[in-house]
CSV table of C-alpha atoms and ligand atoms in Angstrom, one decimal:
chain,number,residue,atom,x,y,z
A,14,MET,CA,136.3,158.8,41.7
A,15,THR,CA,134.2,156.0,43.5
A,16,ALA,CA,135.4,152.5,42.8
A,17,PRO,CA,132.9,149.5,42.0
A,18,ILE,CA,131.1,147.6,45.0
A,19,SER,CA,133.0,145.0,45.2
A,20,GLU,CA,136.6,146.7,45.9
A,21,ARG,CA,134.4,148.0,49.1
A,22,LEU,CA,133.0,145.2,50.9
A,23,ASP,CA,134.5,143.3,53.3
A,24,ASP,CA,133.2,139.7,51.7
A,25,VAL,CA,132.4,140.3,48.6
A,26,ALA,CA,132.6,136.2,47.7
A,27,ALA,CA,129.7,135.9,50.2
A,28,ALA,CA,127.4,138.9,49.2
A,29,ARG,CA,128.2,138.1,45.6
A,30,GLU,CA,126.8,134.3,46.4
A,31,SER,CA,123.2,136.1,48.4
A,32,GLY,CA,123.0,138.7,45.4
A,33,ARG,CA,122.7,136.0,42.9
A,34,ARG,CA,120.7,133.9,44.5
A,35,LYS,CA,118.5,137.0,44.7
A,36,MET,CA,118.7,137.2,40.9
A,37,ASP,CA,118.3,133.8,40.0
A,38,TRP,CA,115.3,133.8,42.0
A,39,ALA,CA,113.3,136.8,40.4
A,40,ALA,CA,115.2,135.7,36.6
A,41,GLN,CA,112.6,132.3,37.3
A,42,HIS,CA,109.6,134.9,37.5
A,43,MET,CA,110.5,137.0,34.5
A,44,PRO,CA,109.3,135.2,31.6
A,45,ILE,CA,109.8,138.5,29.4
A,46,CYS,CA,113.2,139.0,29.9
A,47,ALA,CA,113.7,135.3,29.9
A,48,SER,CA,112.1,135.0,26.4
A,49,LEU,CA,114.5,138.7,25.7
A,50,ARG,CA,117.4,136.3,26.8
A,51,GLU,CA,116.9,133.8,23.9
A,52,GLU,CA,117.3,136.6,21.5
A,53,PHE,CA,119.7,138.6,22.9
A,54,GLU,CA,122.3,136.1,23.2
A,55,ALA,CA,121.4,135.0,20.0
A,56,ASP,CA,121.9,138.4,18.1
A,57,GLN,CA,123.6,140.3,20.4
A,58,PRO,CA,121.6,143.7,19.2
A,59,PHE,CA,123.8,145.5,22.0
A,60,ALA,CA,128.0,144.5,20.7
A,61,GLY,CA,130.2,147.3,20.8
A,62,GLU,CA,127.4,149.6,22.9
A,63,ARG,CA,128.3,150.8,26.1
A,64,ILE,CA,125.1,151.3,28.4
A,65,GLY,CA,125.1,154.0,31.5
A,66,MET,CA,122.5,152.9,34.0
A,67,ALA,CA,120.9,154.7,37.4
A,68,MET,CA,118.4,152.5,38.4
A,69,HIS,CA,117.2,151.4,41.9
A,70,VAL,CA,120.0,148.6,42.2
A,71,GLU,CA,118.3,145.4,43.6
A,72,ALA,CA,117.3,141.3,42.1
A,73,LYS,CA,114.6,142.7,39.2
A,74,THR,CA,116.9,145.5,37.5
A,75,ALA,CA,120.0,142.8,38.4
A,76,VAL,CA,118.4,141.1,35.8
A,77,LEU,CA,118.0,143.4,33.1
A,78,ALA,CA,121.5,144.9,33.3
A,79,GLU,CA,122.5,141.3,32.5
A,80,LEU,CA,120.2,141.0,30.2
A,81,LEU,CA,121.6,144.0,28.4
A,82,ALA,CA,125.3,142.7,29.4
A,83,GLU,CA,124.3,139.1,27.5
A,84,GLY,CA,122.9,140.9,24.2
A,85,GLY,CA,126.5,142.3,23.8
A,86,ALA,CA,126.8,145.6,25.9
A,87,GLU,CA,129.3,146.8,28.8
A,88,VAL,CA,126.9,147.9,31.3
A,89,ALA,CA,127.4,150.3,33.7
A,90,ILE,CA,125.1,150.9,36.8
A,91,THR,CA,124.7,153.3,40.0
A,92,GLY,CA,121.6,153.3,42.5
A,93,CYS,CA,118.7,156.3,41.7
A,94,ASN,CA,118.5,156.4,45.6
A,95,PRO,CA,121.2,156.3,48.4
A,96,LEU,CA,118.7,153.8,50.5
A,97,SER,CA,117.0,151.5,47.8
A,98,THR,CA,120.4,149.5,46.8
A,99,HIS,CA,121.2,145.8,47.8
A,100,ASP,CA,124.4,145.0,48.5
A,101,ASP,CA,124.9,141.9,47.7
A,102,VAL,CA,122.8,142.3,44.0
A,103,SER,CA,125.1,145.2,43.1
A,104,ALA,CA,128.3,143.0,44.1
A,105,ALA,CA,126.8,140.1,41.9
A,106,LEU,CA,126.0,142.0,39.5
A,107,ASP,CA,129.3,143.5,39.4
A,108,ALA,CA,130.5,139.5,38.8
A,109,VAL,CA,128.8,140.1,35.6
A,110,ASP,CA,131.0,139.9,32.3
A,111,GLY,CA,130.6,142.5,31.0
A,112,VAL,CA,129.1,144.8,34.1
A,113,THR,CA,130.6,147.1,36.4
A,114,SER,CA,128.5,147.7,39.5
A,115,TYR,CA,128.8,151.3,41.7
A,116,ALA,CA,125.6,150.6,43.4
A,117,GLU,CA,126.2,150.8,47.3
A,118,ARG,CA,123.6,151.4,49.6
A,119,GLY,CA,123.7,154.3,52.6
A,120,VAL,CA,126.1,157.0,50.5
A,121,ASP,CA,125.8,160.2,51.6
A,122,ASP,CA,125.3,163.2,48.9
A,123,GLU,CA,129.0,163.2,47.7
A,124,GLY,CA,129.1,159.5,47.0
A,125,TYR,CA,125.7,159.5,45.3
A,126,TYR,CA,127.2,161.7,42.7
A,127,ALA,CA,130.7,160.3,42.7
A,128,ALA,CA,129.1,156.8,41.5
A,129,ILE,CA,126.8,158.8,38.7
A,130,GLU,CA,130.0,160.4,37.5
A,131,ALA,CA,131.7,156.8,37.5
A,132,VAL,CA,129.1,155.2,35.1
A,133,ILE,CA,129.6,158.3,32.8
A,134,ASP,CA,133.0,157.8,33.0
A,135,HIS,CA,132.5,154.4,31.0
A,136,GLU,CA,131.0,157.2,28.4
A,137,PRO,CA,128.2,155.9,27.9
A,138,THR,CA,126.2,155.7,24.4
A,139,ILE,CA,122.8,154.9,26.0
A,140,THR,CA,121.3,156.0,29.0
A,141,VAL,CA,118.8,154.4,31.3
A,142,ASP,CA,117.6,156.0,34.1
A,143,ASP,CA,115.0,156.0,36.8
A,144,GLY,CA,114.6,160.0,37.6
A,145,MET,CA,116.7,161.3,35.3
A,146,ASP,CA,119.1,161.9,37.3
A,147,LEU,CA,122.3,160.9,34.4
A,148,VAL,CA,120.3,162.7,31.8
A,149,ALA,CA,120.6,166.2,33.9
A,150,ALA,CA,124.3,165.1,35.1
A,151,ILE,CA,125.3,164.4,31.0
A,152,HIS,CA,124.2,167.5,29.9
A,153,GLU,CA,125.5,169.7,32.4
A,154,ASP,CA,128.5,169.0,33.0
A,155,TYR,CA,129.8,166.1,30.1
A,156,PRO,CA,127.8,167.6,27.0
A,157,GLU,CA,130.9,166.2,25.2
A,158,LEU,CA,129.6,163.1,25.2
A,159,ILE,CA,126.1,164.0,23.6
A,160,ASP,CA,126.9,163.5,19.8
A,161,THR,CA,127.9,160.0,21.1
A,162,ILE,CA,124.7,159.1,22.9
A,163,VAL,CA,122.4,157.0,20.5
A,164,GLY,CA,119.5,157.5,23.0
A,165,GLY,CA,117.6,157.2,26.7
A,166,ALA,CA,115.0,155.5,28.4
A,167,GLU,CA,113.4,156.4,31.8
A,168,GLU,CA,111.7,154.5,34.0
A,169,THR,CA,109.6,156.9,36.2
A,170,THR,CA,107.0,159.6,36.4
A,171,THR,CA,109.0,161.9,38.0
A,172,GLY,CA,112.2,161.2,35.6
A,173,VAL,CA,109.5,162.1,32.6
A,174,HIS,CA,108.2,165.2,34.0
A,175,ARG,CA,111.7,166.8,34.4
A,176,LEU,CA,112.5,165.6,30.9
A,177,ARG,CA,109.5,166.8,29.5
A,178,ALA,CA,110.1,170.3,31.0
A,179,MET,CA,114.0,170.0,29.9
A,180,ASP,CA,112.4,169.4,26.2
A,181,GLU,CA,110.2,172.2,26.4
A,182,ASP,CA,113.4,174.4,27.3
A,183,GLY,CA,114.9,173.4,24.4
A,184,GLU,CA,117.7,171.7,26.4
A,185,LEU,CA,117.2,168.0,25.8
A,186,ASP,CA,119.9,167.3,23.4
A,187,TYR,CA,119.0,163.5,22.4
A,188,PRO,CA,116.5,161.3,22.1
A,189,VAL,CA,114.6,159.4,25.0
A,190,PHE,CA,111.9,157.3,25.6
A,191,ALA,CA,109.2,157.8,28.2
A,192,VAL,CA,108.8,154.3,29.2
A,193,ASN,CA,106.7,155.4,32.4
A,194,ASP,CA,103.9,156.9,30.5
A,195,THR,CA,103.5,153.3,28.1
A,196,PRO,CA,100.4,151.0,29.1
A,197,MET,CA,102.3,147.9,29.8
A,198,LYS,CA,104.6,150.4,32.5
A,199,ARG,CA,102.5,152.9,33.8
A,200,LEU,CA,98.8,150.8,34.3
A,201,PHE,CA,100.6,147.5,36.1
A,202,ASP,CA,104.0,148.9,37.6
A,203,ASN,CA,102.6,152.1,38.9
A,204,VAL,CA,99.5,150.8,40.1
A,205,HIS,CA,99.7,147.2,41.1
A,206,GLY,CA,103.9,147.1,41.7
A,207,THR,CA,103.3,150.7,44.1
A,208,GLY,CA,100.0,149.5,45.5
A,209,GLU,CA,101.2,146.3,46.5
A,210,SER,CA,104.8,146.8,47.4
A,211,SER,CA,104.4,150.2,49.6
A,212,LEU,CA,101.7,148.1,51.6
A,213,ALA,CA,103.8,145.5,52.2
A,214,SER,CA,106.5,147.3,53.1
A,215,ILE,CA,104.6,149.5,55.7
A,216,ALA,CA,103.1,146.6,57.0
A,217,MET,CA,106.4,144.7,57.6
A,218,THR,CA,108.4,147.5,58.5
A,219,THR,CA,105.7,148.1,61.6
A,220,ASN,CA,104.3,145.4,62.1
A,221,LEU,CA,101.2,147.1,62.3
A,222,SER,CA,97.6,146.0,60.5
A,223,TRP,CA,95.6,148.1,57.9
A,224,ALA,CA,92.1,146.7,58.9
A,225,GLY,CA,90.4,149.3,60.3
A,226,LYS,CA,92.6,152.2,59.6
A,227,THR,CA,92.3,155.5,58.2
A,228,VAL,CA,95.1,155.7,55.2
A,229,VAL,CA,95.1,158.7,54.0
A,230,VAL,CA,96.5,158.8,50.3
A,231,ALA,CA,97.9,161.7,49.2
A,232,GLY,CA,97.5,161.9,45.0
A,233,TYR,CA,94.7,160.2,43.0
A,234,GLY,CA,97.2,159.8,39.7
A,235,HIS,CA,98.6,155.9,38.7
A,236,CYS,CA,100.2,154.9,42.4
A,237,GLY,CA,98.0,156.7,44.5
A,238,LYS,CA,95.1,154.5,42.7
A,239,GLY,CA,97.0,151.3,43.5
A,240,VAL,CA,97.6,152.6,47.2
A,241,ALA,CA,93.9,153.3,47.4
A,242,LYS,CA,92.8,150.3,46.0
A,243,LYS,CA,95.0,147.5,48.2
A,244,ALA,CA,94.3,149.6,51.4
A,245,SER,CA,90.5,149.4,50.9
A,246,GLY,CA,91.4,145.4,50.5
A,247,GLN,CA,92.9,145.2,53.4
A,248,ASN,CA,89.8,147.0,55.0
A,249,ALA,CA,91.2,150.3,55.8
A,250,ASP,CA,89.4,153.7,55.1
A,251,VAL,CA,90.5,155.4,52.5
A,252,VAL,CA,90.5,159.2,52.4
A,253,VAL,CA,91.9,160.7,49.1
A,254,THR,CA,93.7,164.2,48.6
A,255,GLU,CA,94.2,165.9,45.5
A,256,VAL,CA,94.6,169.0,43.8
A,257,GLU,CA,93.1,167.7,40.1
A,258,PRO,CA,89.2,167.9,39.5
A,259,ARG,CA,88.8,164.8,38.1
A,260,ARG,CA,90.8,163.2,39.7
A,261,ALA,CA,89.5,164.4,42.9
A,262,LEU,CA,85.9,163.4,41.1
A,263,GLU,CA,87.7,159.9,40.1
A,264,ALA,CA,88.0,159.0,43.8
A,265,HIS,CA,84.8,160.5,44.9
A,266,MET,CA,82.9,158.1,42.5
A,267,GLU,CA,85.3,154.9,43.7
A,268,GLY,CA,83.4,155.2,46.9
A,269,TYR,CA,86.8,157.2,49.2
A,270,ASP,CA,86.2,160.0,50.9
A,271,VAL,CA,87.9,163.1,49.4
A,272,LEU,CA,89.2,166.2,51.7
A,273,PRO,CA,92.2,168.4,51.8
A,274,MET,CA,94.8,167.6,54.0
A,275,ALA,CA,93.7,170.0,56.6
A,276,GLU,CA,91.4,167.8,57.5
A,277,ALA,CA,92.7,164.9,56.3
A,278,ALA,CA,95.4,165.3,58.5
A,279,LYS,CA,93.0,164.9,61.7
A,280,GLU,CA,91.7,161.9,60.4
A,281,GLY,CA,94.5,159.5,59.4
A,282,ASP,CA,96.2,156.8,61.2
A,283,VAL,CA,98.5,156.3,58.1
A,284,PHE,CA,99.9,158.5,55.8
A,285,ILE,CA,101.3,157.8,51.8
A,286,THR,CA,102.4,159.9,49.4
A,287,THR,CA,101.8,159.5,46.1
A,288,THR,CA,102.2,163.4,44.2
A,289,GLY,CA,105.7,163.6,42.3
A,290,ASN,CA,105.2,166.9,44.3
A,291,ARG,CA,107.0,168.4,47.1
A,292,ASP,CA,105.4,170.3,50.0
A,293,VAL,CA,102.2,167.9,50.5
A,294,ILE,CA,102.5,167.4,54.3
A,295,VAL,CA,103.8,170.3,55.8
A,296,LYS,CA,103.7,172.3,59.5
A,297,ASP,CA,100.2,172.6,59.9
A,298,HIS,CA,99.0,169.3,58.6
A,299,PHE,CA,101.8,168.2,61.5
A,300,GLU,CA,100.2,170.2,64.1
A,301,ASN,CA,97.2,168.5,64.0
A,302,MET,CA,98.2,164.7,63.6
A,303,GLN,CA,97.2,162.0,66.4
A,304,ASP,CA,99.5,160.7,68.0
A,305,GLY,CA,101.1,157.3,67.0
A,306,VAL,CA,100.5,158.0,63.2
A,307,LEU,CA,102.7,156.6,60.3
A,308,LEU,CA,104.1,159.1,57.4
A,309,ALA,CA,105.5,157.1,54.1
A,310,ASN,CA,105.6,158.6,50.6
A,311,ALA,CA,105.7,156.3,47.6
A,312,GLY,CA,106.6,159.3,45.3
A,313,HIS,CA,110.3,159.5,43.6
A,314,PHE,CA,112.2,162.6,45.6
A,315,ASP,CA,112.0,162.4,49.1
A,316,VAL,CA,110.3,166.1,49.9
A,317,GLU,CA,106.8,165.5,49.9
A,318,ILE,CA,106.1,165.6,53.7
A,319,ASP,CA,108.4,168.6,55.2
A,320,LEU,CA,110.7,167.0,57.6
A,321,ALA,CA,112.7,170.1,58.3
A,322,ALA,CA,109.4,171.8,59.5
A,323,LEU,CA,108.7,167.8,61.3
A,324,SER,CA,112.1,168.2,63.1
A,325,GLU,CA,111.2,171.7,63.9
A,326,LEU,CA,108.5,171.1,65.9
A,327,ALA,CA,110.1,168.0,67.6
A,328,ALA,CA,111.1,168.3,71.1
A,329,ASP,CA,112.1,164.9,70.5
A,330,THR,CA,113.5,162.4,67.4
A,331,TYR,CA,114.5,158.4,67.8
A,332,GLU,CA,114.7,155.5,65.8
A,333,ALA,CA,111.0,153.6,67.1
A,334,ARG,CA,112.0,150.4,65.0
A,335,ASP,CA,114.3,149.8,62.1
A,336,GLY,CA,113.3,152.3,59.4
A,337,VAL,CA,111.2,154.2,61.6
A,338,GLN,CA,112.0,157.6,63.1
A,339,ALA,CA,109.4,158.7,65.6
A,340,TYR,CA,109.2,162.5,66.1
A,341,GLU,CA,108.1,163.5,69.7
A,342,MET,CA,105.9,166.6,70.4
A,343,ASP,CA,105.7,168.8,73.0
A,344,ASP,CA,102.6,167.4,73.9
A,345,GLY,CA,103.5,163.9,73.8
A,346,ARG,CA,102.3,163.1,70.0
A,347,ARG,CA,104.5,160.8,68.4
A,348,LEU,CA,104.5,160.9,64.5
A,349,ASN,CA,106.3,157.8,62.8
A,350,VAL,CA,108.2,159.2,59.6
A,351,LEU,CA,108.9,155.6,57.5
A,352,ALA,CA,112.4,155.2,55.6
A,353,GLU,CA,113.4,159.0,55.9
A,354,GLY,CA,110.5,160.1,53.9
A,355,ARG,CA,112.1,158.2,51.0
A,356,LEU,CA,110.1,155.5,48.3
A,357,VAL,CA,108.9,153.3,51.3
A,358,ASN,CA,108.5,150.7,49.1
A,359,LEU,CA,112.1,150.2,48.1
A,360,ALA,CA,113.6,152.3,51.0
A,361,THR,CA,112.8,150.8,54.3
A,362,PRO,CA,115.2,147.7,55.4
A,363,ILE,CA,113.3,145.3,54.6
A,364,ALA,CA,111.7,147.0,51.0
A,365,LEU,CA,112.1,145.1,48.2
A,366,GLY,CA,110.7,147.0,45.7
A,367,HIS,CA,107.8,145.8,43.3
A,368,PRO,CA,107.0,142.1,42.9
A,369,VAL,CA,108.7,140.4,40.2
A,370,GLU,CA,106.1,140.0,38.1
A,371,VAL,CA,105.4,143.6,37.6
A,372,MET,CA,109.2,144.7,37.3
A,373,ASP,CA,109.2,142.2,34.3
A,374,GLN,CA,106.8,144.1,32.4
A,375,SER,CA,108.4,147.4,33.2
A,376,PHE,CA,111.8,145.7,32.2
A,377,GLY,CA,110.9,144.0,28.9
A,378,ILE,CA,109.5,147.8,27.7
A,379,GLN,CA,113.1,149.0,28.9
A,380,ALA,CA,114.8,145.9,26.9
A,381,VAL,CA,113.3,146.6,24.0
A,382,CYS,CA,113.3,150.7,23.9
A,383,VAL,CA,117.3,149.8,24.0
A,384,ARG,CA,117.2,147.4,21.4
A,385,GLU,CA,114.8,149.8,19.0
A,386,LEU,CA,117.3,152.8,20.3
A,387,VAL,CA,120.3,150.1,18.8
A,388,GLU,CA,118.3,149.5,15.7
A,389,ASN,CA,116.4,152.9,14.8
A,390,GLY,CA,118.5,155.6,17.0
A,391,ASP,CA,118.5,157.5,13.9
A,392,ALA,CA,114.7,157.5,13.4
A,393,TYR,CA,114.1,159.5,16.7
A,394,ASP,CA,115.3,163.7,17.0
A,395,ALA,CA,116.5,165.1,20.4
A,396,GLY,CA,113.5,165.0,22.9
A,397,VAL,CA,111.0,162.9,24.5
A,398,HIS,CA,109.3,160.0,22.8
A,399,ASP,CA,106.8,157.6,23.0
A,400,VAL,CA,107.5,154.1,22.8
A,401,PRO,CA,106.1,152.7,20.1
A,402,ASP,CA,102.9,150.9,20.5
A,403,ARG,CA,104.4,147.8,18.9
A,404,LEU,CA,106.9,147.5,21.3
A,405,ASP,CA,104.0,147.6,24.0
A,406,LYS,CA,102.1,144.9,22.1
A,407,GLU,CA,105.0,142.9,21.4
A,408,VAL,CA,105.5,142.8,25.0
A,409,ALA,CA,102.1,142.2,26.3
A,410,GLU,CA,102.1,139.2,23.9
A,411,VAL,CA,104.8,137.5,25.1
A,412,LYS,CA,103.4,138.0,28.9
A,413,LEU,CA,100.0,136.6,27.7
A,414,ALA,CA,101.4,133.3,26.1
A,415,ALA,CA,103.9,133.2,29.1
A,416,GLU,CA,100.8,133.0,31.5
A,417,GLY,CA,98.9,130.5,28.7
A,418,VAL,CA,96.1,133.2,28.1
A,419,GLU,CA,94.8,133.1,24.7
A,420,PHE,CA,93.0,136.1,23.3
A,421,ASP,CA,90.8,136.5,20.4
A,422,GLY,CA,91.9,138.4,17.1
A,423,LEU,CA,90.1,140.7,15.3
A,424,THR,CA,88.7,139.1,11.7
A,425,ASP,CA,89.4,141.0,8.2
A,426,VAL,CA,85.6,142.7,8.3
A,427,GLN,CA,86.2,143.9,11.9
A,428,THR,CA,89.3,145.5,11.0
A,429,GLU,CA,87.6,147.2,8.0
A,430,TYR,CA,84.6,148.0,9.9
A,431,MET,CA,86.6,149.5,13.1
A,432,ASP,CA,88.8,151.9,10.4
A,433,SER,CA,85.7,152.8,8.5
A,434,TRP,CA,83.2,155.5,8.7
A,435,GLN,CA,80.9,155.1,6.5
A,436,HIS,CA,79.0,152.3,8.5
A,437,GLY,CA,76.6,154.3,10.0
A,438,THR,CA,73.1,153.3,11.9
B,528,NAI,P1,100.5,160.6,37.9
B,528,NAI,O1,100.5,162.2,37.5
B,528,NAI,O2,99.6,159.6,37.3
B,528,NAI,O3,100.0,161.2,39.5
B,528,NAI,C1,100.4,162.1,40.5
B,528,NAI,C2,99.0,162.7,41.3
B,528,NAI,O4,99.1,163.2,42.0
B,528,NAI,C3,98.1,163.5,40.1
B,528,NAI,O5,96.6,163.3,40.0
B,528,NAI,C4,98.3,165.3,40.7
B,528,NAI,O6,97.0,165.5,40.4
B,528,NAI,C5,98.3,164.3,42.4
B,528,NAI,N1,99.0,165.6,43.0
B,528,NAI,C6,100.0,166.9,42.5
B,528,NAI,N2,100.2,167.6,43.7
B,528,NAI,C7,99.2,167.2,44.7
B,528,NAI,C8,99.1,167.9,46.0
B,528,NAI,N3,99.5,169.0,46.5
B,528,NAI,N4,98.1,167.0,46.3
B,528,NAI,C9,97.4,165.9,46.2
B,528,NAI,N5,97.8,165.8,45.0
B,528,NAI,C10,98.3,165.9,44.3
B,528,NAI,O7,102.0,160.1,38.9
B,528,NAI,P2,102.0,158.8,39.0
B,528,NAI,O8,102.8,157.9,37.9
B,528,NAI,O9,101.2,157.7,40.4
B,528,NAI,O10,103.6,158.9,39.8
B,528,NAI,C11,103.8,159.5,41.5
B,528,NAI,C12,105.0,159.9,42.0
B,528,NAI,O11,105.2,158.1,42.3
B,528,NAI,C13,105.7,160.1,40.9
B,528,NAI,O12,106.9,160.6,42.3
B,528,NAI,C14,106.7,158.7,40.7
B,528,NAI,O13,108.3,158.8,40.1
B,528,NAI,C15,106.1,158.1,41.4
B,528,NAI,N6,106.7,156.4,41.2
B,528,NAI,C16,107.1,155.5,42.1
B,528,NAI,C17,107.1,154.0,42.5
B,528,NAI,C18,107.7,154.0,43.9
B,528,NAI,O14,108.1,152.5,42.9
B,528,NAI,N7,107.2,154.0,44.4
B,528,NAI,C19,106.8,153.6,40.9
B,528,NAI,C20,105.9,154.8,40.1
B,528,NAI,C21,106.3,156.2,40.1
C-alpha cells in the first residue's frame, strides 16, 4: 500500500515550506475560493464526508483540497497524471489538517494505481476526478463502496466522455457532475487556460520563439481554439486539422489554414494536439516532417502522438533538453517530443498548469458541486449530470464582484418580454 508523500521525501520540512509558499501565492489570486472559504469555514457543509480526489496535484488544486478540508471534509488525494505532481505542494497538502496526499511525481504505472487505491482505501463518500480514473477504479474493483457514495464531480473533457460512455452502457452507478461542460469552466479553462499555459510551457521548455513559426493545432474544439488564438497572437502562422466539418469551417472562417494532417505534417514547425482522441500524429506524418519540429500534446492522455511508431522509426533518441526527447531519423532529421507526449502544460519539468485565475473558476465550480451533492445529493440519480445553471451563475457573480465589474440586470418588463411568445411585429 502506498504511503502518504510525507513519508517518502528526504527533506519533508523544506518541501512543505516550498509547497506552502506556492499554495499561498495561488490562494492570493483565487477570490472565488476565498469567498467560498468564508462560507465553508462558518457552515462546515462537509462535516462527516470523505472526499477522494485524483487531480493534477499542484498549487491551485491544493487550494481546492484545503478548501474542502476547511469545510469539514476528510480529504484523500492523488495525481491524475504521473508527471504533473509538484512534490513540494503534495507534501504541504499532506500537512494540512484533514488532508492526506499520496501524489508523487514520476511514479510508474504500478505506483500510480497504488496511490489511487490508497485514496479509495479512505472509503470516499464523494469523488472529485480529472480523467475519471477514480470512478473507474471504484466501479471495477470496489463496487461495495458505491452504496455510500453520494456522488462525484469530473473536471475534464476526456473524463466526461468516458463517463457518458459508461452511463450509456448502464454501468455508471452514482451521479457525477460534468464540471467540464459548464460555461464557467469550459469557456475559460479549456480555451484560455490551455491556450496560455501550453504555449508558455513549450516556450519555456525549448527557449524558442513563436514569431514566424507555423504552428499546427490538431483539433479545433475548446482547447484547440485557445491554442490557435494565442499562437496567432504571438505572430505564428496557424494551421488547423479537424475531423468535424463545422469545427473545420469555424477555423477556416477565423482565417486559419485548414489542412489534413498529411499535408500539415510537411509544413509545421510546432505541432500541438488537443483532440482527446488517439493516433492523431502517426508514422506517415513523422516521415514527412521537417528537421527540428516540436511535438506536443495538450489532450488528456498520452495517446495523441504515436510515440511507439516514432521510436521504431528513429535511428537514435536522446534527451535534447530537460523535458525534450529528440528522435533522430536515418536521414538526420530530429523530431522533438515534449513531456513524453503527456499534457504539455502540466508535465514538462517547468510546467505550472493553467493560470491561477482560470483555475479559481474551475475549482469554484468543483467546490459548489461538492456542496450541491452534500445538500441535495438525493435529487440526482446515477448518471452524468449537467451542473445546475444557478451554481454556474453564482460562481460568475462572485468572480465579477471580485474583479470590480458591474453589469446590468433585466427589468421586470424585459423579463416578461423575453419569456413571452405573444409579442410579434
Ligand atoms: P472538444 O471536444 O471541445 O474538442 C476536441 C476537438 O478535436 C473536436 O472538435 C474534434 O472534432 C477534434 N478531433 C477529434 N479527433 C480528431 C482528429 N483525429 N484530428 C483532428 N481533430 C480531431 O474537447 P476540448 O474541451 O477541447 O478537450 C480536448 C482534450 O483536451 C481532452 O482530452 C480534454 O480532456 C483535454 N483538456 C486538456 C486541458 C489541459 O490542461 N491541457 C484542459 C482541458 C481539457
